[in-house]
Amino acid sequence: MMTAQEYEESLRRLHLVVYMFGKKVGNVVDDPIIRPSMKAVAKTYELAHRPEHEAIMTATSHITGKKINRFTHIHQSVEDLVKKSKMGRLLGRETGCCFQRCVGMDALNALSIVTFNIDAKHGTEYHKRFLNYLESVQENDLTCDGAMTDPKGDRGLPPHKQADPDVFLHVVEERKDGIVVRGAKAHQTGAVNSHEIIVMPTIAMRGEDRDYAVSFAMPSDAEGIIYVLGRQSCDTRKLEGATIDTGNFLYGGHEALVIFDNVFVPWDRVFMHGEYDFSGQLVEDFAAYHRQSYACKVGVGDVLIGAAQTAAEYNGVASASHIRDKIVEMNQLNETLYCGCVACASEGRKEPSGTYNVDVLLANVHKQNVTRFPYEIARLAQDIAGGLMVTMPSNEDLKSPETGKWLEKYLRACSGIPTEHRMRILRLIENITLGTAAVGYLTESMHGAGSPQAQRIMISRRVNLEEKQRAAKKLCGIQDN
Ligand SMILES: Cc1cc2nc3c(=O)[nH]c(=O)nc-3n(C[C@H](O)[C@H](O)[C@H](O)COP(=O)(O)OP(=O)(O)OC[C@H]3O[C@@H](n4cnc5c(N)ncnc54)[C@H](O)[C@@H]3O)c2cc1C
Ligand code: SF4
């Protein structure tokens, strides 16, 4: 297993083509906007070496029998799935943001199921290829980007009917030694902190979309792969060098548009090529795993609740009954989210490949709650924080000889609490509910792993309504013929 330092050094050896603010980024690892997101991923390496977290952060490889980082593990039991949920909460609490590495873990697990199933039906050899690939991911302790979402163009049209055929990633050429692909993947979490990009189709497909039913993995610095970093609200505060105004000055997340400009993929890295009848299953399995992964929101929720309680204490209102009740409400919502991610793990089942999958219905119910509860927790945190959270002058004003004394005097709340501490805790709440971390805590809660309607469709498909009707009719004496 790599240490956090070795992970950082491994990224320095990559030759990524990254653009941000219209310019090419020369040194990705040390760029002040990107670096906090690298540090958040590095935490997944650091904690794996801490004895107190070993049981949660590490696992035993089912291929080699060696100890590996859980982010590269294929779940072999319900216990593994439950530990995955605990790991998500732990890291969310440690970083207060998206730590990015789950998408790759979820892609690996979904592919471990689906490559096996494709082979069983079509007599292909994807599973063997996949296991070889997996072994190298585990041996080298790699971070993988799970790349599912295409730009999608007109949402009402299937891939082959789009005005621009590249808005869904597809195969443009088949060669003796591999395939050439073109297209893009949007909103890619942690892409430039990744060693590998694992591509999967984004929707269920039919025969006409055969060329779009493609899955493969490529090194993140392969020729033809280009990254354009996404902006986040308040991102340039990281360039100012002061620690107060960023809220969370240690960690962050990032997303990028990843472009595949005629990228050659050798056969040993191709895991689906034209088997459109399995693209829906790959989407569903990846989405279910990633919906479970939103245990991370519980960890970030822990931080936000802690920040709200601290702000209440600094303001001298912590014992007011409505504040206490709001803190209870935040905890109730947050722990309900925890129940969901543990429940779908606890009800997990073994797939034919031997991989344990989560309960898909419960994973979708959990994600549906995730589209709502963090917004309510954020609303309550803003209520408790007070207006100063968004009207507060800057770090520089606090340090300035002209204005500092006025801020010290007028922004102080409870005596004994330094004004700077009050500013720091309010900036952290701002960061999670309005700033860079709100990308992960709020909008990703809404759209990540599929927008809310995607879960409602899955819930309606998976719920056994007839069984419920039978139970009701039996109790009131209705007998159907
Ligand atoms: C912060 C963040 C991180 C992410 N990280 C990743 C990642 O690492 N990897 C990855 O692959 N993806 C990632 N995603 C992508 C995520 O899965 C998508 O955002 C999600 O699937 C929604 O797609 P979209 O953003 O294109 O929205 P849209 O598809 O444009 O959806 C917008 C609205 O239109 C509705 N809609 C869309 N299509 C239809 C239709 N055909 N009929 C009716 N209604 C429709 C939706 O329900 C929704 O209400 C991330 C997203 C975010 C916000
Ligand atoms: S949003 Fe959560 S589950 Fe998704 S990659 Fe970030 S930390 Fe992992």
Coordinates of C-alpha atoms and ligand atoms in Angstrom, one line a residue:
M1 CA 0.0 0.0 0.0
M2 CA 1.3 3.5 -0.9
T3 CA 1.8 6.1 1.8
A4 CA 0.3 9.5 1.4
Q5 CA 3.7 10.8 0.4
E6 CA 4.3 8.1 -2.1
Y7 CA 0.8 8.8 -3.6
E8 CA 1.8 12.5 -4.0
E9 CA 5.1 11.5 -5.7
S10 CA 3.3 9.1 -8.0
L11 CA 1.1 11.9 -9.3
R12 CA 4.2 14.0 -10.0
R13 CA 5.4 11.3 -12.5
L14 CA 2.2 11.6 -14.6
H15 CA 2.1 13.8 -17.7
L16 CA -1.5 15.0 -17.6
V17 CA -2.8 17.6 -20.0
V18 CA -4.8 19.8 -17.7
Y19 CA -6.4 23.2 -18.5
M20 CA -7.9 25.7 -16.0
F21 CA -9.0 29.3 -16.4
G22 CA -8.0 29.1 -20.1
K23 CA -4.4 28.1 -19.4
K24 CA -2.5 24.8 -19.3
V25 CA -1.5 23.8 -15.8
G26 CA 2.2 23.0 -15.6
N27 CA 2.4 21.6 -12.1
V28 CA -0.9 20.0 -11.2
V29 CA 0.2 18.6 -7.8
D30 CA 1.3 22.0 -6.4
D31 CA -1.4 24.2 -8.0
P32 CA -3.1 26.0 -5.1
I33 CA -6.6 25.4 -6.5
I34 CA -6.0 21.7 -7.1
R35 CA -3.7 20.8 -4.2
P36 CA -6.3 20.6 -1.5
S37 CA -8.2 18.0 -3.5
M38 CA -5.0 16.0 -3.9
K39 CA -4.6 16.2 -0.1
A40 CA -8.1 14.8 0.4
V41 CA -7.3 11.8 -1.8
A42 CA -4.0 11.4 0.0
K43 CA -6.0 11.0 3.3
T44 CA -7.3 7.7 1.9
Y45 CA -3.7 6.5 1.8
E46 CA -2.7 8.0 5.1
L47 CA -5.5 6.5 7.1
A48 CA -4.8 3.0 5.7
H49 CA -1.5 3.1 7.6
R50 CA -3.0 4.1 10.9
P51 CA -3.5 1.0 13.2
E52 CA -6.7 2.4 14.6
H53 CA -8.3 2.5 11.2
E54 CA -6.7 -0.6 9.7
A55 CA -9.9 -2.8 9.9
I56 CA -12.0 -0.2 8.0
M57 CA -9.4 1.1 5.6
T58 CA -7.8 -2.1 4.5
A59 CA -8.9 -5.5 3.2
T60 CA -7.5 -8.8 2.0
S61 CA -7.3 -9.1 -1.8
H62 CA -9.4 -12.1 -3.0
I63 CA -6.9 -12.4 -5.9
T64 CA -3.5 -12.3 -4.2
G65 CA -4.4 -12.7 -0.5
K66 CA -2.4 -9.6 0.3
K67 CA -3.4 -6.7 2.4
I68 CA -4.7 -3.9 0.2
N69 CA -6.3 -0.5 0.6
R70 CA -10.1 -1.0 0.7
F71 CA -10.5 1.5 -2.2
T72 CA -9.1 -1.2 -4.5
H73 CA -11.0 -4.1 -3.0
I74 CA -13.8 -6.2 -4.5
H75 CA -16.4 -6.7 -1.7
Q76 CA -16.3 -10.4 -0.6
S77 CA -19.0 -10.2 2.1
V78 CA -21.7 -8.2 3.7
E79 CA -19.1 -7.2 6.3
D80 CA -17.0 -5.7 3.5
L81 CA -20.0 -3.6 2.3
V82 CA -20.7 -2.3 5.8
K83 CA -17.0 -1.4 6.3
K84 CA -17.2 0.5 3.1
S85 CA -20.0 2.6 4.5
K86 CA -18.1 3.2 7.7
M87 CA -15.0 4.2 5.7
G88 CA -17.0 6.8 3.7
R89 CA -18.3 8.4 6.9
L90 CA -14.8 8.4 8.5
L91 CA -13.2 10.1 5.5
G92 CA -16.0 12.6 5.1
R93 CA -15.5 13.6 8.7
E94 CA -11.7 13.7 8.4
T95 CA -11.8 15.9 5.3
G96 CA -15.1 17.8 5.3
C97 CA -15.3 17.4 1.6
C98 CA -15.4 14.9 -1.3
F99 CA -12.3 12.7 -1.1
Q100 CA -12.9 11.4 -4.6
R101 CA -11.6 7.9 -4.5
C102 CA -15.0 6.0 -4.2
V103 CA -16.0 6.4 -7.9
G104 CA -13.1 4.2 -9.0
M105 CA -13.8 1.6 -6.3
D106 CA -17.5 1.5 -7.4
A107 CA -16.5 1.2 -11.0
L108 CA -14.2 -1.8 -10.2
N109 CA -16.9 -3.6 -8.2
A110 CA -19.5 -3.0 -10.9
L111 CA -17.2 -4.3 -13.6
S112 CA -16.3 -7.3 -11.5
I113 CA -20.0 -8.3 -11.6
V114 CA -20.8 -7.3 -15.2
T115 CA -17.7 -8.7 -17.0
F116 CA -18.5 -12.1 -15.4
N117 CA -22.1 -11.9 -16.6
I118 CA -21.2 -10.8 -20.1
D119 CA -18.8 -13.7 -20.5
A120 CA -21.5 -16.2 -19.2
K121 CA -23.9 -15.0 -22.0
H122 CA -21.5 -14.2 -24.8
G123 CA -18.5 -16.5 -24.3
T124 CA -16.2 -13.5 -24.2
E125 CA -13.1 -13.2 -21.9
Y126 CA -13.7 -9.8 -20.3
H127 CA -13.6 -11.1 -16.7
K128 CA -10.1 -12.6 -17.0
R129 CA -8.9 -9.3 -18.5
F130 CA -10.6 -7.4 -15.8
L131 CA -9.0 -9.5 -13.0
N132 CA -5.5 -9.0 -14.5
Y133 CA -6.2 -5.3 -14.6
L134 CA -7.6 -5.3 -11.0
E135 CA -4.5 -7.1 -9.8
S136 CA -2.3 -4.2 -11.1
V137 CA -4.6 -1.6 -9.5
Q138 CA -4.3 -3.5 -6.2
E139 CA -0.6 -4.1 -6.4
N140 CA 0.2 -0.5 -7.2
D141 CA -2.5 0.9 -4.9
L142 CA -3.9 3.1 -7.7
T143 CA -6.6 5.8 -7.6
C144 CA -9.1 5.4 -10.4
D145 CA -11.6 7.8 -11.8
G146 CA -15.0 6.2 -12.4
A147 CA -16.1 7.8 -15.7
M148 CA -19.7 7.2 -16.5
T149 CA -21.5 10.5 -17.3
D150 CA -21.4 11.6 -21.0
P151 CA -22.2 15.2 -21.9
K152 CA -25.4 13.7 -23.5
G153 CA -26.4 16.5 -25.8
D154 CA -30.2 16.4 -26.4
R155 CA -31.4 14.4 -23.4
G156 CA -34.5 13.3 -25.4
L157 CA -32.4 11.5 -28.0
P158 CA -30.4 8.2 -27.9
P159 CA -26.7 8.3 -28.7
H160 CA -27.0 7.4 -32.4
K161 CA -29.5 10.2 -33.1
Q162 CA -27.5 13.0 -31.6
A163 CA -26.5 15.9 -34.0
D164 CA -22.9 15.5 -32.8
P165 CA -22.1 11.7 -32.5
D166 CA -19.4 12.5 -29.9
V167 CA -21.6 13.7 -27.1
F168 CA -21.7 10.1 -26.0
L169 CA -18.3 8.4 -25.9
H170 CA -18.0 5.8 -28.6
V171 CA -15.7 3.5 -30.6
V172 CA -14.6 5.1 -33.9
E173 CA -12.2 2.5 -35.1
E174 CA -11.5 -1.2 -34.4
R175 CA -7.9 -2.4 -35.0
K176 CA -6.2 -5.7 -34.7
D177 CA -4.6 -4.6 -31.4
G178 CA -7.4 -2.6 -29.9
I179 CA -10.0 0.2 -30.4
V180 CA -10.0 3.9 -30.9
V181 CA -12.5 5.9 -28.9
R182 CA -13.8 9.5 -29.1
G183 CA -16.0 11.5 -26.8
A184 CA -15.9 13.0 -23.3
K185 CA -17.0 12.3 -19.7
A186 CA -18.4 15.2 -17.8
H187 CA -18.2 16.2 -14.1
Q188 CA -15.4 13.7 -13.4
T189 CA -14.7 13.7 -9.7
G190 CA -11.0 13.7 -8.8
A191 CA -10.0 13.1 -12.4
V192 CA -6.6 14.8 -12.2
N193 CA -5.7 13.1 -8.9
S194 CA -6.2 9.7 -10.6
H195 CA -3.8 7.2 -12.0
E196 CA -6.4 5.5 -14.1
I197 CA -9.7 6.5 -15.9
I198 CA -12.3 3.7 -16.0
V199 CA -14.9 4.4 -18.6
M200 CA -18.4 3.0 -18.6
P201 CA -21.5 3.7 -20.7
T202 CA -23.9 6.2 -19.2
I203 CA -27.3 4.7 -20.1
A204 CA -29.0 1.4 -21.1
M205 CA -28.6 1.0 -24.9
R206 CA -30.1 -0.8 -27.9
G207 CA -28.6 -2.4 -31.0
E208 CA -28.3 0.9 -32.9
D209 CA -26.0 2.2 -30.1
R210 CA -23.7 -0.7 -30.2
D211 CA -20.6 1.4 -30.7
Y212 CA -21.5 3.4 -27.5
A213 CA -21.7 0.3 -25.4
V214 CA -18.0 0.4 -24.4
S215 CA -16.1 0.1 -21.2
F216 CA -12.3 0.3 -20.7
A217 CA -9.6 1.6 -18.5
M218 CA -6.7 3.8 -19.5
P219 CA -3.8 5.5 -17.6
S220 CA -4.9 9.0 -16.9
D221 CA -1.9 10.5 -18.9
A222 CA -2.6 8.4 -22.0
E223 CA -2.2 10.2 -25.3
G224 CA -5.4 12.0 -26.4
I225 CA -6.8 12.5 -22.9
I226 CA -7.4 16.1 -22.0
Y227 CA -8.8 17.6 -18.8
V228 CA -10.6 20.9 -18.3
L229 CA -11.1 21.7 -14.6
G230 CA -14.5 22.7 -13.3
R231 CA -14.9 26.0 -11.4
Q232 CA -16.2 25.9 -7.9
S233 CA -17.9 28.7 -6.0
C234 CA -15.3 30.8 -4.2
D235 CA -12.4 28.7 -5.7
T236 CA -10.0 31.6 -6.1
R237 CA -10.0 32.3 -2.4
K238 CA -7.4 29.5 -2.4
L239 CA -5.1 31.8 -4.3
E240 CA -5.1 34.4 -1.6
G241 CA -2.9 32.4 0.8
A242 CA -4.9 33.2 3.9
T243 CA -6.4 30.3 5.9
I244 CA -9.6 32.0 7.3
D245 CA -11.5 32.8 4.1
T246 CA -11.3 29.4 2.5
G247 CA -13.2 27.9 5.5
N248 CA -11.6 24.4 5.1
F249 CA -8.0 25.4 4.4
L250 CA -6.8 21.8 4.3
Y251 CA -9.0 19.8 1.9
G252 CA -11.3 20.1 -1.1
G253 CA -12.6 18.2 -4.1
H254 CA -12.6 18.8 -7.8
E255 CA -14.4 17.8 -11.0
A256 CA -13.2 18.0 -14.6
L257 CA -14.5 17.5 -18.1
V258 CA -12.4 14.7 -19.5
I259 CA -12.0 14.6 -23.3
F260 CA -11.0 11.5 -25.2
D261 CA -9.6 12.8 -28.5
N262 CA -9.2 9.6 -30.5
V263 CA -7.6 7.6 -27.7
F264 CA -6.2 4.1 -28.6
V265 CA -7.2 1.4 -26.1
P266 CA -5.4 -2.0 -26.3
W267 CA -7.6 -5.1 -26.1
D268 CA -6.4 -6.1 -22.6
R269 CA -7.9 -2.9 -21.2
V270 CA -11.3 -3.3 -22.9
F271 CA -14.1 -4.7 -20.7
M272 CA -17.1 -4.2 -22.9
H273 CA -17.3 -3.7 -26.6
G274 CA -20.7 -3.8 -28.3
E275 CA -22.5 -5.9 -25.7
Y276 CA -25.3 -3.2 -25.5
D277 CA -27.5 -5.7 -23.6
F278 CA -25.3 -5.3 -20.6
S279 CA -24.8 -1.5 -20.6
G280 CA -28.0 -1.0 -18.5
Q281 CA -26.8 -3.5 -15.9
L282 CA -23.4 -1.8 -15.6
V283 CA -25.1 1.6 -15.1
E284 CA -27.4 0.1 -12.5
D285 CA -24.7 -1.7 -10.5
F286 CA -22.3 1.3 -10.6
A287 CA -25.0 3.6 -9.6
A288 CA -26.2 1.4 -6.7
Y289 CA -22.7 1.1 -5.4
H290 CA -22.1 4.9 -5.7
R291 CA -25.5 5.6 -4.1
Q292 CA -24.2 3.6 -1.1
S293 CA -21.0 5.5 -1.2
Y294 CA -22.9 8.6 -0.2
A295 CA -22.0 7.6 3.4
C296 CA -19.4 10.4 2.7
K297 CA -22.3 12.9 3.2
V298 CA -22.8 11.6 6.7
G299 CA -19.2 12.4 7.5
V300 CA -19.4 15.9 6.1
G301 CA -22.7 16.2 7.9
D302 CA -20.9 15.4 11.2
V303 CA -18.5 18.3 10.4
L304 CA -21.4 20.7 9.6
I305 CA -23.3 19.8 12.8
G306 CA -20.1 20.2 14.8
A307 CA -19.6 23.6 13.2
A308 CA -23.2 24.7 13.9
Q309 CA -23.0 23.7 17.5
T310 CA -19.7 25.6 17.9
A311 CA -21.2 28.7 16.2
A312 CA -24.1 28.5 18.6
E313 CA -21.8 28.3 21.6
Y314 CA -19.7 31.2 20.3
N315 CA -22.9 33.3 19.9
G316 CA -24.1 32.4 23.4
V317 CA -27.3 30.7 22.2
A318 CA -26.4 27.0 22.5
S319 CA -28.8 26.4 25.4
A320 CA -31.8 28.1 23.7
S321 CA -34.4 25.4 23.3
H322 CA -35.0 26.0 19.6
I323 CA -31.3 25.8 18.9
R324 CA -31.0 22.5 20.8
D325 CA -34.0 21.2 18.9
K326 CA -32.4 22.2 15.5
I327 CA -29.2 20.4 16.4
V328 CA -31.2 17.3 17.3
E329 CA -33.0 17.6 14.0
M330 CA -29.7 17.9 12.1
N331 CA -28.5 14.8 13.9
Q332 CA -31.7 12.9 13.2
L333 CA -31.4 13.6 9.5
N334 CA -27.7 12.8 9.4
E335 CA -28.1 9.5 11.2
T336 CA -31.1 8.6 9.0
L337 CA -28.7 8.9 6.1
Y338 CA -26.3 6.6 7.9
C339 CA -29.1 4.1 8.4
G340 CA -29.6 4.0 4.7
C341 CA -26.1 3.3 3.7
V342 CA -25.6 0.7 6.4
A343 CA -29.0 -0.9 5.6
C344 CA -28.3 -1.3 1.8
A345 CA -24.9 -2.8 2.7
S346 CA -26.3 -5.1 5.4
E347 CA -28.9 -6.5 3.0
G348 CA -26.2 -7.0 0.3
R349 CA -26.1 -10.3 -1.7
K350 CA -23.5 -12.4 -3.5
E351 CA -23.6 -12.1 -7.3
P352 CA -22.6 -15.0 -9.6
S353 CA -19.1 -13.5 -9.9
G354 CA -18.7 -13.9 -6.1
T355 CA -18.8 -10.1 -5.6
Y356 CA -21.2 -8.8 -3.0
N357 CA -23.6 -6.2 -4.3
V358 CA -25.7 -3.8 -2.2
D359 CA -29.5 -4.1 -2.0
V360 CA -30.4 -2.0 -5.0
L361 CA -33.8 -0.8 -3.7
L362 CA -32.4 0.3 -0.3
A363 CA -29.4 2.0 -2.0
N364 CA -31.8 4.0 -4.2
V365 CA -34.0 5.0 -1.2
H366 CA -30.8 6.1 0.6
K367 CA -29.7 8.2 -2.4
Q368 CA -33.2 9.7 -2.6
N369 CA -32.8 10.9 1.0
V370 CA -29.3 12.2 0.1
T371 CA -30.9 14.5 -2.5
R372 CA -32.9 16.1 0.3
F373 CA -31.5 15.8 3.8
P374 CA -28.1 17.6 3.3
Y375 CA -30.0 20.6 2.0
E376 CA -32.2 20.6 5.2
I377 CA -29.1 20.2 7.4
A378 CA -27.4 23.0 5.5
R379 CA -30.5 25.2 6.0
L380 CA -30.5 24.6 9.7
A381 CA -26.7 25.3 9.9
Q382 CA -27.3 28.6 8.2
D383 CA -30.1 29.4 10.5
I384 CA -27.9 28.8 13.6
A385 CA -24.9 30.6 12.0
G386 CA -26.6 34.0 11.6
G387 CA -26.1 36.5 8.8
L388 CA -22.5 37.2 9.5
M389 CA -21.6 34.0 7.7
V390 CA -22.3 35.9 4.4
T391 CA -21.6 39.5 5.3
M392 CA -18.3 39.1 7.1
P393 CA -15.3 41.1 6.0
S394 CA -12.2 39.3 4.8
N395 CA -9.2 37.8 6.5
E396 CA -7.2 40.9 5.3
D397 CA -9.6 43.3 7.0
L398 CA -9.1 41.4 10.3
K399 CA -5.3 41.7 9.9
S400 CA -5.3 45.3 8.7
P401 CA -4.1 48.0 11.2
E402 CA -6.9 50.3 10.0
T403 CA -9.9 47.9 10.3
G404 CA -8.7 45.1 12.4
K405 CA -9.5 46.8 15.7
W406 CA -13.1 47.5 14.6
L407 CA -13.6 43.9 13.5
E408 CA -12.1 42.7 16.8
K409 CA -14.6 44.9 18.6
Y410 CA -17.8 44.5 16.6
L411 CA -17.6 40.9 15.4
R412 CA -16.9 39.5 18.8
A413 CA -19.7 37.6 20.4
C414 CA -19.2 35.7 23.7
S415 CA -16.4 37.1 25.7
G416 CA -13.5 34.8 25.9
I417 CA -14.0 33.6 22.3
P418 CA -11.4 35.2 19.9
T419 CA -13.1 37.0 17.0
E420 CA -10.9 35.0 14.7
H421 CA -12.3 31.7 15.9
R422 CA -15.9 33.0 15.3
M423 CA -14.9 34.0 11.8
R424 CA -13.2 30.6 11.1
I425 CA -16.2 28.5 12.2
L426 CA -18.6 30.7 10.1
R427 CA -16.4 30.4 7.1
L428 CA -16.4 26.6 7.5
I429 CA -20.2 26.6 7.4
E430 CA -20.1 29.0 4.4
N431 CA -17.6 26.6 2.7
I432 CA -19.8 23.5 3.1
T433 CA -23.2 25.2 2.3
L434 CA -22.2 27.9 -0.3
G435 CA -18.5 27.5 -1.1
T436 CA -16.2 25.0 -2.7
A437 CA -17.4 22.1 -0.5
A438 CA -21.1 22.8 -1.4
V439 CA -20.3 21.2 -4.8
G440 CA -19.9 17.9 -3.0
Y441 CA -22.2 18.3 -0.1
L442 CA -25.2 19.8 -1.9
T443 CA -25.2 19.7 -5.7
E444 CA -23.5 16.4 -5.9
S445 CA -26.0 15.1 -3.4
M446 CA -28.7 16.1 -5.9
H447 CA -27.2 14.9 -9.2
G448 CA -24.2 12.6 -8.4
A449 CA -24.9 8.9 -9.2
G450 CA -28.0 10.1 -11.0
S451 CA -30.5 12.9 -10.5
P452 CA -33.5 12.3 -8.1
Q453 CA -35.8 10.9 -10.8
A454 CA -33.3 8.2 -11.6
Q455 CA -33.8 6.8 -8.1
R456 CA -37.5 7.1 -8.2
I457 CA -37.6 5.0 -11.4
M458 CA -35.5 2.4 -9.7
I459 CA -37.6 2.5 -6.6
S460 CA -40.8 2.0 -8.6
R461 CA -39.1 -0.9 -10.5
R462 CA -37.7 -2.7 -7.4
V463 CA -40.6 -2.4 -5.0
N464 CA -42.9 -5.4 -4.8
L465 CA -46.3 -3.7 -4.9
E466 CA -48.3 -6.9 -5.5
E467 CA -46.9 -8.3 -2.2
K468 CA -48.1 -5.2 -0.4
Q469 CA -51.5 -5.5 -2.0
R470 CA -51.8 -9.1 -1.1
A471 CA -51.0 -8.3 2.5
A472 CA -53.6 -5.5 2.6
K473 CA -56.4 -7.6 0.9
K474 CA -55.7 -10.6 3.2
L475 CA -56.3 -8.5 6.3
C476 CA -59.6 -7.1 5.2
G477 CA -61.0 -10.2 3.6
I478 CA -60.7 -9.5 -0.1
Q479 CA -60.2 -12.7 -2.2
D480 CA -59.3 -12.1 -5.9
N481 CA -60.3 -14.8 -8.3
Ligands
LIG1 C1 -20.3 17.3 -8.2 C2 -20.6 16.2 -9.2 C3 -19.7 15.2 -9.3 C4 -19.9 14.1 -10.2 N1 -19.0 13.1 -10.3 C5 -19.2 12.2 -11.3 C6 -18.1 11.2 -11.5 O1 -17.1 11.2 -10.8 N2 -18.3 10.3 -12.5 C7 -19.4 10.3 -13.3 O2 -19.5 9.5 -14.2 N3 -20.4 11.3 -13.1 C8 -20.3 12.2 -12.1 N4 -21.3 13.1 -11.9 C9 -22.4 13.2 -12.9 C10 -23.7 12.8 -12.4 O3 -23.9 11.4 -12.4 C11 -24.7 13.6 -13.3 O4 -24.7 14.9 -12.9 C12 -26.1 13.0 -13.2 O5 -26.2 11.8 -13.8 C13 -27.1 14.0 -14.0 O6 -26.7 14.2 -15.3 P1 -26.5 15.7 -15.8 O7 -25.7 16.5 -14.8 O8 -26.1 15.6 -17.2 O9 -28.0 16.3 -15.7 P2 -29.1 16.2 -16.7 O10 -29.2 14.9 -17.3 O11 -29.1 17.4 -17.6 O12 -30.4 16.4 -15.7 C14 -31.0 17.6 -15.4 C15 -32.5 17.3 -15.2 O13 -33.1 16.8 -16.4 C16 -33.8 15.6 -16.1 N5 -33.6 14.7 -17.3 C17 -32.4 14.4 -17.9 N6 -32.7 13.6 -18.9 C18 -34.0 13.4 -19.0 C19 -34.8 12.6 -19.8 N7 -34.4 11.9 -20.8 N8 -36.2 12.7 -19.6 C20 -36.7 13.4 -18.6 N9 -35.9 14.1 -17.7 C21 -34.6 14.1 -17.9 C22 -33.1 15.0 -14.9 O14 -33.9 14.1 -14.1 C23 -32.8 16.3 -14.1 O15 -33.9 16.7 -13.3 C24 -21.1 14.1 -11.0 C25 -22.0 15.2 -10.9 C26 -21.8 16.2 -10.0 C27 -22.8 17.3 -9.9
SF4_2 S1 -19.1 12.5 -3.4 FE1 -18.7 11.1 -1.8 S2 -19.0 9.1 -2.7 FE2 -18.7 10.5 -4.4 S3 -16.5 10.4 -4.8 FE3 -16.9 12.2 -3.4 S4 -16.5 11.3 -1.4 FE4 -16.8 9.6 -2.7

